PDB file of C-alpha atoms in Angstrom:
ATOM      1  CA  GLN A   1      91.159  71.102 111.750  1.00  0.00           C
ATOM      2  CA  VAL A   2      92.962  72.654 108.908  1.00  0.00           C
ATOM      3  CA  GLN A   3      96.099  75.078 109.281  1.00  0.00           C
ATOM      4  CA  LEU A   4      96.865  77.493 106.543  1.00  0.00           C
ATOM      5  CA  VAL A   5     100.337  79.098 106.951  1.00  0.00           C
ATOM      6  CA  GLU A   6     101.259  82.122 104.668  1.00  0.00           C
ATOM      7  CA  SER A   7     104.884  83.025 104.128  1.00  0.00           C
ATOM      8  CA  GLY A   8     106.968  85.372 102.015  1.00  0.00           C
ATOM      9  CA  GLY A   9     105.638  88.642 102.897  1.00  0.00           C
ATOM     10  CA  GLY A  10     108.190  91.611 103.489  1.00  0.00           C
ATOM     11  CA  LEU A  11     109.327  95.286 102.736  1.00  0.00           C
ATOM     12  CA  VAL A  12     110.320  95.934  99.191  1.00  0.00           C
ATOM     13  CA  GLN A  13     110.668  98.941  96.988  1.00  0.00           C
ATOM     14  CA  ALA A  14     108.275  99.898  94.419  1.00  0.00           C
ATOM     15  CA  GLY A  15     108.927  98.002  91.336  1.00  0.00           C
ATOM     16  CA  GLY A  16     110.306  94.911  93.052  1.00  0.00           C
ATOM     17  CA  SER A  17     109.094  91.514  93.580  1.00  0.00           C
ATOM     18  CA  LEU A  18     107.751  89.090  96.152  1.00  0.00           C
ATOM     19  CA  ARG A  19     106.452  85.635  96.264  1.00  0.00           C
ATOM     20  CA  LEU A  20     104.072  84.470  98.665  1.00  0.00           C
ATOM     21  CA  SER A  21     103.219  80.910  99.727  1.00  0.00           C
ATOM     22  CA  CYS A  22     100.356  79.546 101.505  1.00  0.00           C
ATOM     23  CA  ALA A  23     100.712  75.878 102.852  1.00  0.00           C
ATOM     24  CA  ALA A  24      97.604  73.939 103.854  1.00  0.00           C
ATOM     25  CA  SER A  25      97.851  71.104 106.426  1.00  0.00           C
ATOM     26  CA  GLY A  26      95.588  68.964 108.687  1.00  0.00           C
ATOM     27  CA  SER A  27      92.368  66.813 107.869  1.00  0.00           C
ATOM     28  CA  ILE A  28      92.448  67.401 104.026  1.00  0.00           C
ATOM     29  CA  ARG A  29      90.797  65.113 101.461  1.00  0.00           C
ATOM     30  CA  SER A  30      91.018  67.704  98.913  1.00  0.00           C
ATOM     31  CA  ILE A  31      91.233  71.517  98.347  1.00  0.00           C
ATOM     32  CA  ASN A  32      88.927  73.085  95.963  1.00  0.00           C
ATOM     33  CA  ALA A  33      89.375  76.909  95.151  1.00  0.00           C
ATOM     34  CA  MET A  34      92.031  78.495  96.901  1.00  0.00           C
ATOM     35  CA  THR A  35      91.982  82.504  97.061  1.00  0.00           C
ATOM     36  CA  TRP A  36      94.546  85.369  97.955  1.00  0.00           C
ATOM     37  CA  TYR A  37      92.729  88.329  99.599  1.00  0.00           C
ATOM     38  CA  ARG A  38      94.285  91.381 100.978  1.00  0.00           C
ATOM     39  CA  GLN A  39      93.219  94.136 103.501  1.00  0.00           C
ATOM     40  CA  ALA A  40      94.938  97.480 103.645  1.00  0.00           C
ATOM     41  CA  PRO A  41      94.393  99.650 106.951  1.00  0.00           C
ATOM     42  CA  GLY A  42      91.080 101.466 106.469  1.00  0.00           C
ATOM     43  CA  LYS A  43      89.814  99.522 103.747  1.00  0.00           C
ATOM     44  CA  GLU A  44      87.741  96.425 103.013  1.00  0.00           C
ATOM     45  CA  ARG A  45      89.140  93.134 102.394  1.00  0.00           C
ATOM     46  CA  GLU A  46      89.368  92.602  98.556  1.00  0.00           C
ATOM     47  CA  LEU A  47      90.027  89.484  96.293  1.00  0.00           C
ATOM     48  CA  VAL A  48      93.581  89.549  94.653  1.00  0.00           C
ATOM     49  CA  ALA A  49      93.483  86.123  92.888  1.00  0.00           C
ATOM     50  CA  SER A  50      91.919  82.796  92.930  1.00  0.00           C
ATOM     51  CA  ILE A  51      92.804  79.276  91.279  1.00  0.00           C
ATOM     52  CA  THR A  52      90.861  76.088  91.072  1.00  0.00           C
ATOM     53  CA  PRO A  53      92.333  72.638  91.333  1.00  0.00           C
ATOM     54  CA  GLY A  54      92.377  72.474  87.426  1.00  0.00           C
ATOM     55  CA  GLY A  55      94.383  75.601  87.421  1.00  0.00           C
ATOM     56  CA  THR A  56      91.706  78.006  86.039  1.00  0.00           C
ATOM     57  CA  THR A  57      92.664  81.450  87.677  1.00  0.00           C
ATOM     58  CA  ASN A  58      90.972  84.782  88.295  1.00  0.00           C
ATOM     59  CA  TYR A  59      92.446  88.165  89.093  1.00  0.00           C
ATOM     60  CA  ALA A  60      91.466  91.437  90.351  1.00  0.00           C
ATOM     61  CA  ASP A  61      91.722  94.150  87.463  1.00  0.00           C
ATOM     62  CA  SER A  62      94.318  95.873  89.770  1.00  0.00           C
ATOM     63  CA  VAL A  63      96.826  93.176  89.682  1.00  0.00           C
ATOM     64  CA  LYS A  64      96.358  91.746  86.174  1.00  0.00           C
ATOM     65  CA  GLY A  65      99.576  91.410  84.391  1.00  0.00           C
ATOM     66  CA  ARG A  66     101.744  91.983  87.409  1.00  0.00           C
ATOM     67  CA  PHE A  67     100.681  88.997  89.739  1.00  0.00           C
ATOM     68  CA  THR A  68     100.536  85.372  88.920  1.00  0.00           C
ATOM     69  CA  ILE A  69      98.754  82.732  91.062  1.00  0.00           C
ATOM     70  CA  SER A  70      99.752  79.057  91.039  1.00  0.00           C
ATOM     71  CA  ARG A  71      99.324  76.023  93.227  1.00  0.00           C
ATOM     72  CA  ASP A  72     100.945  72.526  93.671  1.00  0.00           C
ATOM     73  CA  ASN A  73      97.868  70.266  94.397  1.00  0.00           C
ATOM     74  CA  ALA A  74     100.422  67.265  95.532  1.00  0.00           C
ATOM     75  CA  LYS A  75     101.825  69.814  98.240  1.00  0.00           C
ATOM     76  CA  ASN A  76      98.627  71.446  99.122  1.00  0.00           C
ATOM     77  CA  THR A  77     100.286  74.802  98.530  1.00  0.00           C
ATOM     78  CA  MET A  78      99.231  78.116  96.822  1.00  0.00           C
ATOM     79  CA  TYR A  79     101.584  80.849  95.420  1.00  0.00           C
ATOM     80  CA  LEU A  80     101.497  84.370  94.644  1.00  0.00           C
ATOM     81  CA  GLN A  81     104.225  85.907  92.306  1.00  0.00           C
ATOM     82  CA  MET A  82     103.904  89.577  92.656  1.00  0.00           C
ATOM     83  CA  ASN A  83     105.905  91.581  90.328  1.00  0.00           C
ATOM     84  CA  SER A  84     106.073  95.469  89.598  1.00  0.00           C
ATOM     85  CA  LEU A  85     104.853  96.151  92.856  1.00  0.00           C
ATOM     86  CA  LYS A  86     103.353  99.396  93.727  1.00  0.00           C
ATOM     87  CA  PRO A  87     102.793 101.300  97.068  1.00  0.00           C
ATOM     88  CA  GLU A  88      99.060 100.505  96.652  1.00  0.00           C
ATOM     89  CA  ASP A  89      99.842  96.969  96.916  1.00  0.00           C
ATOM     90  CA  THR A  90     100.656  97.537 100.713  1.00  0.00           C
ATOM     91  CA  ALA A  91      98.327  95.266 102.785  1.00  0.00           C
ATOM     92  CA  VAL A  92      97.854  92.172 104.705  1.00  0.00           C
ATOM     93  CA  TYR A  93      97.507  89.120 102.337  1.00  0.00           C
ATOM     94  CA  LEU A  94      95.471  86.483 103.453  1.00  0.00           C
ATOM     95  CA  CYS A  95      95.093  82.812 102.199  1.00  0.00           C
ATOM     96  CA  ASN A  96      91.692  81.164 101.915  1.00  0.00           C
ATOM     97  CA  ALA A  97      90.984  77.734 101.124  1.00  0.00           C
ATOM     98  CA  ASP A  98      87.691  75.624 100.528  1.00  0.00           C
ATOM     99  CA  VAL A  99      88.560  72.355 101.963  1.00  0.00           C
ATOM    100  CA  THR A 100      86.910  68.926 101.899  1.00  0.00           C
ATOM    101  CA  PRO A 101      87.913  66.857 104.919  1.00  0.00           C
ATOM    102  CA  PRO A 102      87.927  63.002 104.767  1.00  0.00           C
ATOM    103  CA  TRP A 103      84.580  62.723 106.105  1.00  0.00           C
ATOM    104  CA  GLY A 104      83.147  64.909 103.215  1.00  0.00           C
ATOM    105  CA  GLY A 105      81.410  68.242 103.254  1.00  0.00           C
ATOM    106  CA  GLY A 106      83.172  71.688 102.527  1.00  0.00           C
ATOM    107  CA  TYR A 107      84.904  74.257 104.841  1.00  0.00           C
ATOM    108  CA  ASP A 108      86.199  77.558 104.444  1.00  0.00           C
ATOM    109  CA  TRP A 109      89.713  78.132 106.155  1.00  0.00           C
ATOM    110  CA  TRP A 110      91.733  81.363 106.545  1.00  0.00           C
ATOM    111  CA  GLY A 111      95.434  81.907 107.143  1.00  0.00           C
ATOM    112  CA  GLN A 112      96.754  84.417 109.681  1.00  0.00           C
ATOM    113  CA  GLY A 113      98.093  86.722 107.043  1.00  0.00           C
ATOM    114  CA  THR A 114     101.322  88.018 105.913  1.00  0.00           C
ATOM    115  CA  GLN A 115     102.348  91.684 105.832  1.00  0.00           C
ATOM    116  CA  VAL A 116     103.561  93.181 102.346  1.00  0.00           C
ATOM    117  CA  THR A 117     104.940  96.764 102.437  1.00  0.00           C
ATOM    118  CA  VAL A 118     105.893  98.460  99.241  1.00  0.00           C
ATOM    119  CA  SER A 119     107.857 101.691  99.734  1.00  0.00           C
ATOM    120  CA  SER A 120     108.006 104.342  97.124  1.00  0.00           C
TER     121      SER A 120
END
């Protein structure tokens, strides 16, 4: 079993900043790609940003230049620094990780999500 726990969400005014964290624990040999998704009410889940163990990143066009994804492999933790937040960034932000357990293979795990609300 693997647990992913997100934190750092909250209510912020437009133009403000938040930093999300996603900490992984449990049966982990290594973590491959880690990804932030978000889902707003009535909308489909969308990829926000992803990062490989080596630090290669990918961003949705809507957040490029405003959000920065990073990770600390020693702590099995991923971060999302969100600046210049807009009301349209309001969503539940979910952490996803592709985890290799001690016995090998690869499994996809999800966190429970953290709410980000941006007021205008």
